[in-house]
Coordinates of N, CA, C and O in Angstrom, one line a residue:
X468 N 81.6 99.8 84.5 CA 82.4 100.7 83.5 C 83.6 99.8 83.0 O 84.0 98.9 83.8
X469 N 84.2 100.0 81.7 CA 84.9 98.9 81.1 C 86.3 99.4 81.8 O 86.3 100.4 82.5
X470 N 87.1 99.0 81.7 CA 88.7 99.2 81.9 C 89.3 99.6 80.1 O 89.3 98.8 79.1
X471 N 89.7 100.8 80.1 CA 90.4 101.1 79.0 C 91.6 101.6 79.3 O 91.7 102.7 78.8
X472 N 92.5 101.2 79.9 CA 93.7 101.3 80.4 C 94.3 100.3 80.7 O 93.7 99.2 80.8
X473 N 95.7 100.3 80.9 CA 96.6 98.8 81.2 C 96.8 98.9 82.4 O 97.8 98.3 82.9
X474 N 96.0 99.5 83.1 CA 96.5 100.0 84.7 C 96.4 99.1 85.9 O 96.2 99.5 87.1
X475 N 96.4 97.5 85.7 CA 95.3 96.7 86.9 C 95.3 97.1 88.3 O 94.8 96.3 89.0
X476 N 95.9 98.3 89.0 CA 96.3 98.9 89.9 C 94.4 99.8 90.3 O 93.8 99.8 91.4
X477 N 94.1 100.3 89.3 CA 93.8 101.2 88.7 C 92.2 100.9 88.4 O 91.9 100.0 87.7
X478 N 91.0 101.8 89.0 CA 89.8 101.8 88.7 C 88.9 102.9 89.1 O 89.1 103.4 90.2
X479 N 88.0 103.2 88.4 CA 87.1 104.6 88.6 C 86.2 104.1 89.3 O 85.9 102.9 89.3
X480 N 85.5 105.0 90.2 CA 84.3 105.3 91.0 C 83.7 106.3 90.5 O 84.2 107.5 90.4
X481 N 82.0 105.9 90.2 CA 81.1 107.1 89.9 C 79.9 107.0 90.7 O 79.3 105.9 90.6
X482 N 79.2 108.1 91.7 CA 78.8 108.8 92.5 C 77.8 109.0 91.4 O 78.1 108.8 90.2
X483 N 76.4 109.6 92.1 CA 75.7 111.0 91.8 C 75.1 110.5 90.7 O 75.4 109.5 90.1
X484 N 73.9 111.4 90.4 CA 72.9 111.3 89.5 C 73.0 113.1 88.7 O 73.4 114.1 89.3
X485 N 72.5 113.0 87.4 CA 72.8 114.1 87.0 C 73.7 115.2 86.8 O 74.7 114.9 86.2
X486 N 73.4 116.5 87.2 CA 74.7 117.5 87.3 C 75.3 117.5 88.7 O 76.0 118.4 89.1
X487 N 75.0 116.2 89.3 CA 75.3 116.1 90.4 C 76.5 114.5 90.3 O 76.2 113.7 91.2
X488 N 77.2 114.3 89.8 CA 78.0 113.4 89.1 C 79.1 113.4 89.5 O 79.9 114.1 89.0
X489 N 79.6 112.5 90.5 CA 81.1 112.9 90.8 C 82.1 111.5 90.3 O 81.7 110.4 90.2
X490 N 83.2 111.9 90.2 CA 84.2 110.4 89.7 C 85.7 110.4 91.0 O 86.2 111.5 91.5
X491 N 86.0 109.3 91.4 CA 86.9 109.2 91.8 C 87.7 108.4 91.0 O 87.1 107.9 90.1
X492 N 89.4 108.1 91.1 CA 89.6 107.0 91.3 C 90.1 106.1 92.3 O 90.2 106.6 93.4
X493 N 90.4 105.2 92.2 CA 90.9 103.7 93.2 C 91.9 103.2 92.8 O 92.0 102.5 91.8
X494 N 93.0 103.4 93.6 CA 94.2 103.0 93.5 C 94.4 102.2 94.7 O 94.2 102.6 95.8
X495 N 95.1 100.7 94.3 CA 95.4 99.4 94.9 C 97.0 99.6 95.2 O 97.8 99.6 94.3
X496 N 97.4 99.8 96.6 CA 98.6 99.9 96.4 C 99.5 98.8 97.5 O 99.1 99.0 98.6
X497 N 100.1 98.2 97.4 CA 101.2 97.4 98.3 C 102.2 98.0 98.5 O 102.8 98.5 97.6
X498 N 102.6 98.1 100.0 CA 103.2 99.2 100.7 C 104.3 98.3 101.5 O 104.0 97.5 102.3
X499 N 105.6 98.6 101.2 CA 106.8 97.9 102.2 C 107.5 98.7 102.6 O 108.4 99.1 101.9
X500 N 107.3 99.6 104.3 CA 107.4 100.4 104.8 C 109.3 100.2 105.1 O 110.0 99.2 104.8
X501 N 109.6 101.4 105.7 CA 110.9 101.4 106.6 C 112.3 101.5 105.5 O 113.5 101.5 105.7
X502 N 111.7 101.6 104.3 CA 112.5 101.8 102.9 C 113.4 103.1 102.8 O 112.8 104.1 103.2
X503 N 114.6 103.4 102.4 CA 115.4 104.6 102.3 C 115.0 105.4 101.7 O 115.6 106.5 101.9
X504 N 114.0 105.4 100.9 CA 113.0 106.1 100.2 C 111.7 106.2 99.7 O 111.4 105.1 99.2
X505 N 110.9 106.7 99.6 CA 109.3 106.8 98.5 C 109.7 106.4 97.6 O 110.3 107.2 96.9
X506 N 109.4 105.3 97.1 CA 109.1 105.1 95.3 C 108.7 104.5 95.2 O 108.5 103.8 96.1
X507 N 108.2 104.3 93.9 CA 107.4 102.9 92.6 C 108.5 102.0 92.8 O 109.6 102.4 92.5
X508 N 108.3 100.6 93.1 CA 109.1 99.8 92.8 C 108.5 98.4 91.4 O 109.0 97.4 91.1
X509 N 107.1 99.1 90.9 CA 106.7 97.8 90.2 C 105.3 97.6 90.9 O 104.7 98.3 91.7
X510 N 104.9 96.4 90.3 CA 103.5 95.7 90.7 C 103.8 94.4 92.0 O 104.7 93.9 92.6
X511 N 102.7 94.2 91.9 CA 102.8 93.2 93.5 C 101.3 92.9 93.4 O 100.5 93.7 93.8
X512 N 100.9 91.7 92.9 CA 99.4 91.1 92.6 C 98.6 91.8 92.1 O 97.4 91.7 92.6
X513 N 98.9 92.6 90.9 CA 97.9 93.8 90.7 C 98.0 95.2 90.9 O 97.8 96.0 90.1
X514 N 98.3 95.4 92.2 CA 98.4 96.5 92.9 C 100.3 97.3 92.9 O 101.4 96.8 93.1
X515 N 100.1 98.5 92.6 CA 101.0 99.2 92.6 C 101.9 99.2 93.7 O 101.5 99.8 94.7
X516 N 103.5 98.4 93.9 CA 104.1 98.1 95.1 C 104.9 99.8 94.9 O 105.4 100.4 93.9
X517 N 104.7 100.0 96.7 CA 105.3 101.0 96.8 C 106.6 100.8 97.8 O 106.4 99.9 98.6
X518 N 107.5 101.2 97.8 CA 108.8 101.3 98.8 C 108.4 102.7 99.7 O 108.0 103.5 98.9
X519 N 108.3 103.2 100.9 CA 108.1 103.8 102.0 C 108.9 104.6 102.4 O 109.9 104.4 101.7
X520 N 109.2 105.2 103.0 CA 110.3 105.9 104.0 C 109.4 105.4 105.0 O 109.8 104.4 105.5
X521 N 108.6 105.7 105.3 CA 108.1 106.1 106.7 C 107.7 104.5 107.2 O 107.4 103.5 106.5
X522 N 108.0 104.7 108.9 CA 107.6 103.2 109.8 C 106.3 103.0 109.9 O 105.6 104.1 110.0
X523 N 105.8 102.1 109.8 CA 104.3 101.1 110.3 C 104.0 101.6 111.4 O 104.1 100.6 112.1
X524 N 103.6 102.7 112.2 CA 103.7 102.8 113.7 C 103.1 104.1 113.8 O 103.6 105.2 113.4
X525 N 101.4 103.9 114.5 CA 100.5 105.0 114.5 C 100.0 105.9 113.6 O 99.7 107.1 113.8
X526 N 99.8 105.0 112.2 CA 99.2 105.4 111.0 C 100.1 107.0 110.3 O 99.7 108.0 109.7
X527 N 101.5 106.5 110.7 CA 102.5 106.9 110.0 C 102.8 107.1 108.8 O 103.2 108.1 108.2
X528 N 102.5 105.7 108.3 CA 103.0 104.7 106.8 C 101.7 105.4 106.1 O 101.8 106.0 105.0
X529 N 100.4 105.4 106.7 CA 99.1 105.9 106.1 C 99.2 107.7 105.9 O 98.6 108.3 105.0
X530 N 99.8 108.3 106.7 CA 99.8 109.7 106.8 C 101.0 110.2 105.4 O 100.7 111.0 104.5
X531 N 102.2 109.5 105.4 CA 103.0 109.5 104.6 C 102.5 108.8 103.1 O 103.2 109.2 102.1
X532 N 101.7 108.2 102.9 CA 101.0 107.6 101.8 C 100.0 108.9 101.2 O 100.1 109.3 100.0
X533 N 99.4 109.3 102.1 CA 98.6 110.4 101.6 C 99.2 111.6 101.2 O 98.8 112.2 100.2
X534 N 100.3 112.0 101.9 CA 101.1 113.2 101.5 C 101.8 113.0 100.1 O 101.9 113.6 99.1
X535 N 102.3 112.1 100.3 CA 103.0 111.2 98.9 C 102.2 111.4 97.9 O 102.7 112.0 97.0
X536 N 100.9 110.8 97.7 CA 99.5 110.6 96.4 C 99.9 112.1 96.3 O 100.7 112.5 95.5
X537 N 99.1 112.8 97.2 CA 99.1 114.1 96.7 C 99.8 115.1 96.2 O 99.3 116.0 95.4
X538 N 100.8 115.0 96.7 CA 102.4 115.7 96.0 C 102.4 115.0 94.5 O 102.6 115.7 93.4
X539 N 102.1 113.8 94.5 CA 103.1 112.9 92.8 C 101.6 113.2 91.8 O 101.7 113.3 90.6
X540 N 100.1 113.3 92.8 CA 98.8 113.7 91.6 C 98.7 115.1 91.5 O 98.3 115.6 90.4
X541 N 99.2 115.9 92.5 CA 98.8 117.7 92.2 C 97.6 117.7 93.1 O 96.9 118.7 92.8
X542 N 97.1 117.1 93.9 CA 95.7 117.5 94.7 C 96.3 117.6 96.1 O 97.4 117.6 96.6
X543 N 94.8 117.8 96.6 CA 95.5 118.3 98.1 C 95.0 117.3 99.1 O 94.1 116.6 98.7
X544 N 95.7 117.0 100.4 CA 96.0 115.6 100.8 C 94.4 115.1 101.4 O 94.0 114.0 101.8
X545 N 93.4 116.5 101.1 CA 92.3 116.2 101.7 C 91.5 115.1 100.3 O 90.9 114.1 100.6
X546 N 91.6 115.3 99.5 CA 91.1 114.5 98.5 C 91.9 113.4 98.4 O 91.8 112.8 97.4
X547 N 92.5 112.9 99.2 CA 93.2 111.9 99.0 C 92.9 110.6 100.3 O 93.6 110.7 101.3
X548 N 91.9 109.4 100.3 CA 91.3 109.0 101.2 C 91.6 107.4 101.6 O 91.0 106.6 100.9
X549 N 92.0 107.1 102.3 CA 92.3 105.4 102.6 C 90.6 105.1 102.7 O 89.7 105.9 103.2
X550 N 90.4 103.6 102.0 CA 89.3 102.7 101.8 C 89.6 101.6 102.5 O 89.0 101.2 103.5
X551 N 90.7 101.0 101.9 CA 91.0 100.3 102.8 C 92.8 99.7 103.3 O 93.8 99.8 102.6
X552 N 92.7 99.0 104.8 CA 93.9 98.3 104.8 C 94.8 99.4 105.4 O 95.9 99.8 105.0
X553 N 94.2 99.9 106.3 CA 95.0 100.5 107.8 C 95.8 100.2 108.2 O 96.7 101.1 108.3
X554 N 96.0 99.2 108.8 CA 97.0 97.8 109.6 C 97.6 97.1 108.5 O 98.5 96.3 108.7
X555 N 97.3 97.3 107.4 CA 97.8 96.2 106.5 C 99.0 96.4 105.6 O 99.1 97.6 105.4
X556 N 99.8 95.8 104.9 CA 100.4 96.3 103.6 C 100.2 96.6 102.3 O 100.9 97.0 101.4
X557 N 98.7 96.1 102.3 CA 97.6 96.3 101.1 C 96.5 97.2 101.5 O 95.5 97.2 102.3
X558 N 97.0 98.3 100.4 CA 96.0 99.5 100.9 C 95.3 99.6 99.3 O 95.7 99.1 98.2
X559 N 93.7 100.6 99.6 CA 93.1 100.7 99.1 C 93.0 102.2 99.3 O 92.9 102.6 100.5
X560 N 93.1 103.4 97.9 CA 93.0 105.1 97.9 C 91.8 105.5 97.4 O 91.4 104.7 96.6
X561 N 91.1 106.3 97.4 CA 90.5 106.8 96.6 C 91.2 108.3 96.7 O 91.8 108.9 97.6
X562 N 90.8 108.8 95.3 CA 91.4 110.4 94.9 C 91.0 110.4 94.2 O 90.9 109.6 93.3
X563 N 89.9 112.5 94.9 CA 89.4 112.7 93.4 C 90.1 113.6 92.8 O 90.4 114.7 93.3
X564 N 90.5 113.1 91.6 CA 90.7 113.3 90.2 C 90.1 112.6 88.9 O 89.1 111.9 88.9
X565 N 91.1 112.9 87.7 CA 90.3 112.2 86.8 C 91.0 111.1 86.6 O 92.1 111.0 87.0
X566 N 90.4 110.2 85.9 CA 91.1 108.6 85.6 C 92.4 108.9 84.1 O 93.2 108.1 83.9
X567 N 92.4 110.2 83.3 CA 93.0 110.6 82.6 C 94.7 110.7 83.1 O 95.8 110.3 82.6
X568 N 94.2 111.8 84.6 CA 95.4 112.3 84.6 C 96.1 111.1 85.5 O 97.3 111.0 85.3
X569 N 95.5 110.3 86.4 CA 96.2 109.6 87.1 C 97.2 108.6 85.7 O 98.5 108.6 85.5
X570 N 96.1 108.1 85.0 CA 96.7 107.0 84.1 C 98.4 108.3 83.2 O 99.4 107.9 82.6
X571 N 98.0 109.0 83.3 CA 99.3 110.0 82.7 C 100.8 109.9 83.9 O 102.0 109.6 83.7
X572 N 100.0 110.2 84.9 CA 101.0 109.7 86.3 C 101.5 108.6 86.0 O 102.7 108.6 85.7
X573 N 101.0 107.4 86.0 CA 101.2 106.1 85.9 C 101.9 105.9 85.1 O 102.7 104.9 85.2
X574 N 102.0 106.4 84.2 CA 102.8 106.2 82.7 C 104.1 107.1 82.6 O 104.9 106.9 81.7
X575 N 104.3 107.9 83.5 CA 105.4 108.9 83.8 C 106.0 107.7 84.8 O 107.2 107.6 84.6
X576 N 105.4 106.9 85.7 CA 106.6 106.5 86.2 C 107.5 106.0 85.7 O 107.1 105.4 84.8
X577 N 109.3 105.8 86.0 CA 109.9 105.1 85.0 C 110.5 104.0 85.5 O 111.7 103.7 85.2
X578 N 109.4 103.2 86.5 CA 109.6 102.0 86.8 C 108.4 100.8 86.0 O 108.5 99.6 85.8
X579 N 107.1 101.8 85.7 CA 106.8 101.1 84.8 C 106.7 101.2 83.6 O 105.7 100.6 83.1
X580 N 107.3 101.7 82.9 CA 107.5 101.7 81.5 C 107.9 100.3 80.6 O 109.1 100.2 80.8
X581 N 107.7 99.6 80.1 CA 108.0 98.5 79.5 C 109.0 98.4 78.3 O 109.3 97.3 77.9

């Protein structure tokens, strides 16, 4: 599928055959935990750098990641799924929604606005 967005953070997943068709997307995010707050701080190799509240310590940082996606997309924390990078500061999301509304999210933040 082509990339028609400026999002390099940012890519669709399609599932299913037919009326049976499902889309996710994939969000690349870089995560620098123990921060005074949750926010967008910018990009970091592609991937969406995020600032944390929460510590690195018994999938905390991941528990807090998912409540976060889901609060800032409107879905519920169950559609919202680590792929990869458990242990890591390079995480990998999937959420189903549409690639519409996320890229609308994205463009609301006002750290990346250019």
């Amino acid at each position: 599928m082509s990339q028609t967005h400026p999002w390099p953070c940012l890519r669709v997943e399609t599932s299913g055959k037919g009326k049976q068709i499902s889309t996710r997307v994939i969000l690349d995010i870089s995560v620098s935990p123990n921060a005074p707050r949750t926010e967008v701080t910018g990009w970091h190799d592609g991937a969406l750098r995020l600032r944390l509240s929460a510590p690195p310590v018994d999938g905390a940082a991941n528990d807090a990641i998912r409540k976060w996606l889901a609060q800032q997309l409107g879905v519920t924390q169950s559609q919202v799924e680590l792929l990869r990078g458990q242990t890591s500061r390079r995480k990998q999301w999937a959420i189903d929604i549409d690639e519409a509304s996320t890229c609308r999210w994205l463009a609301s933040l006002p750290t990346l606005q250019n």
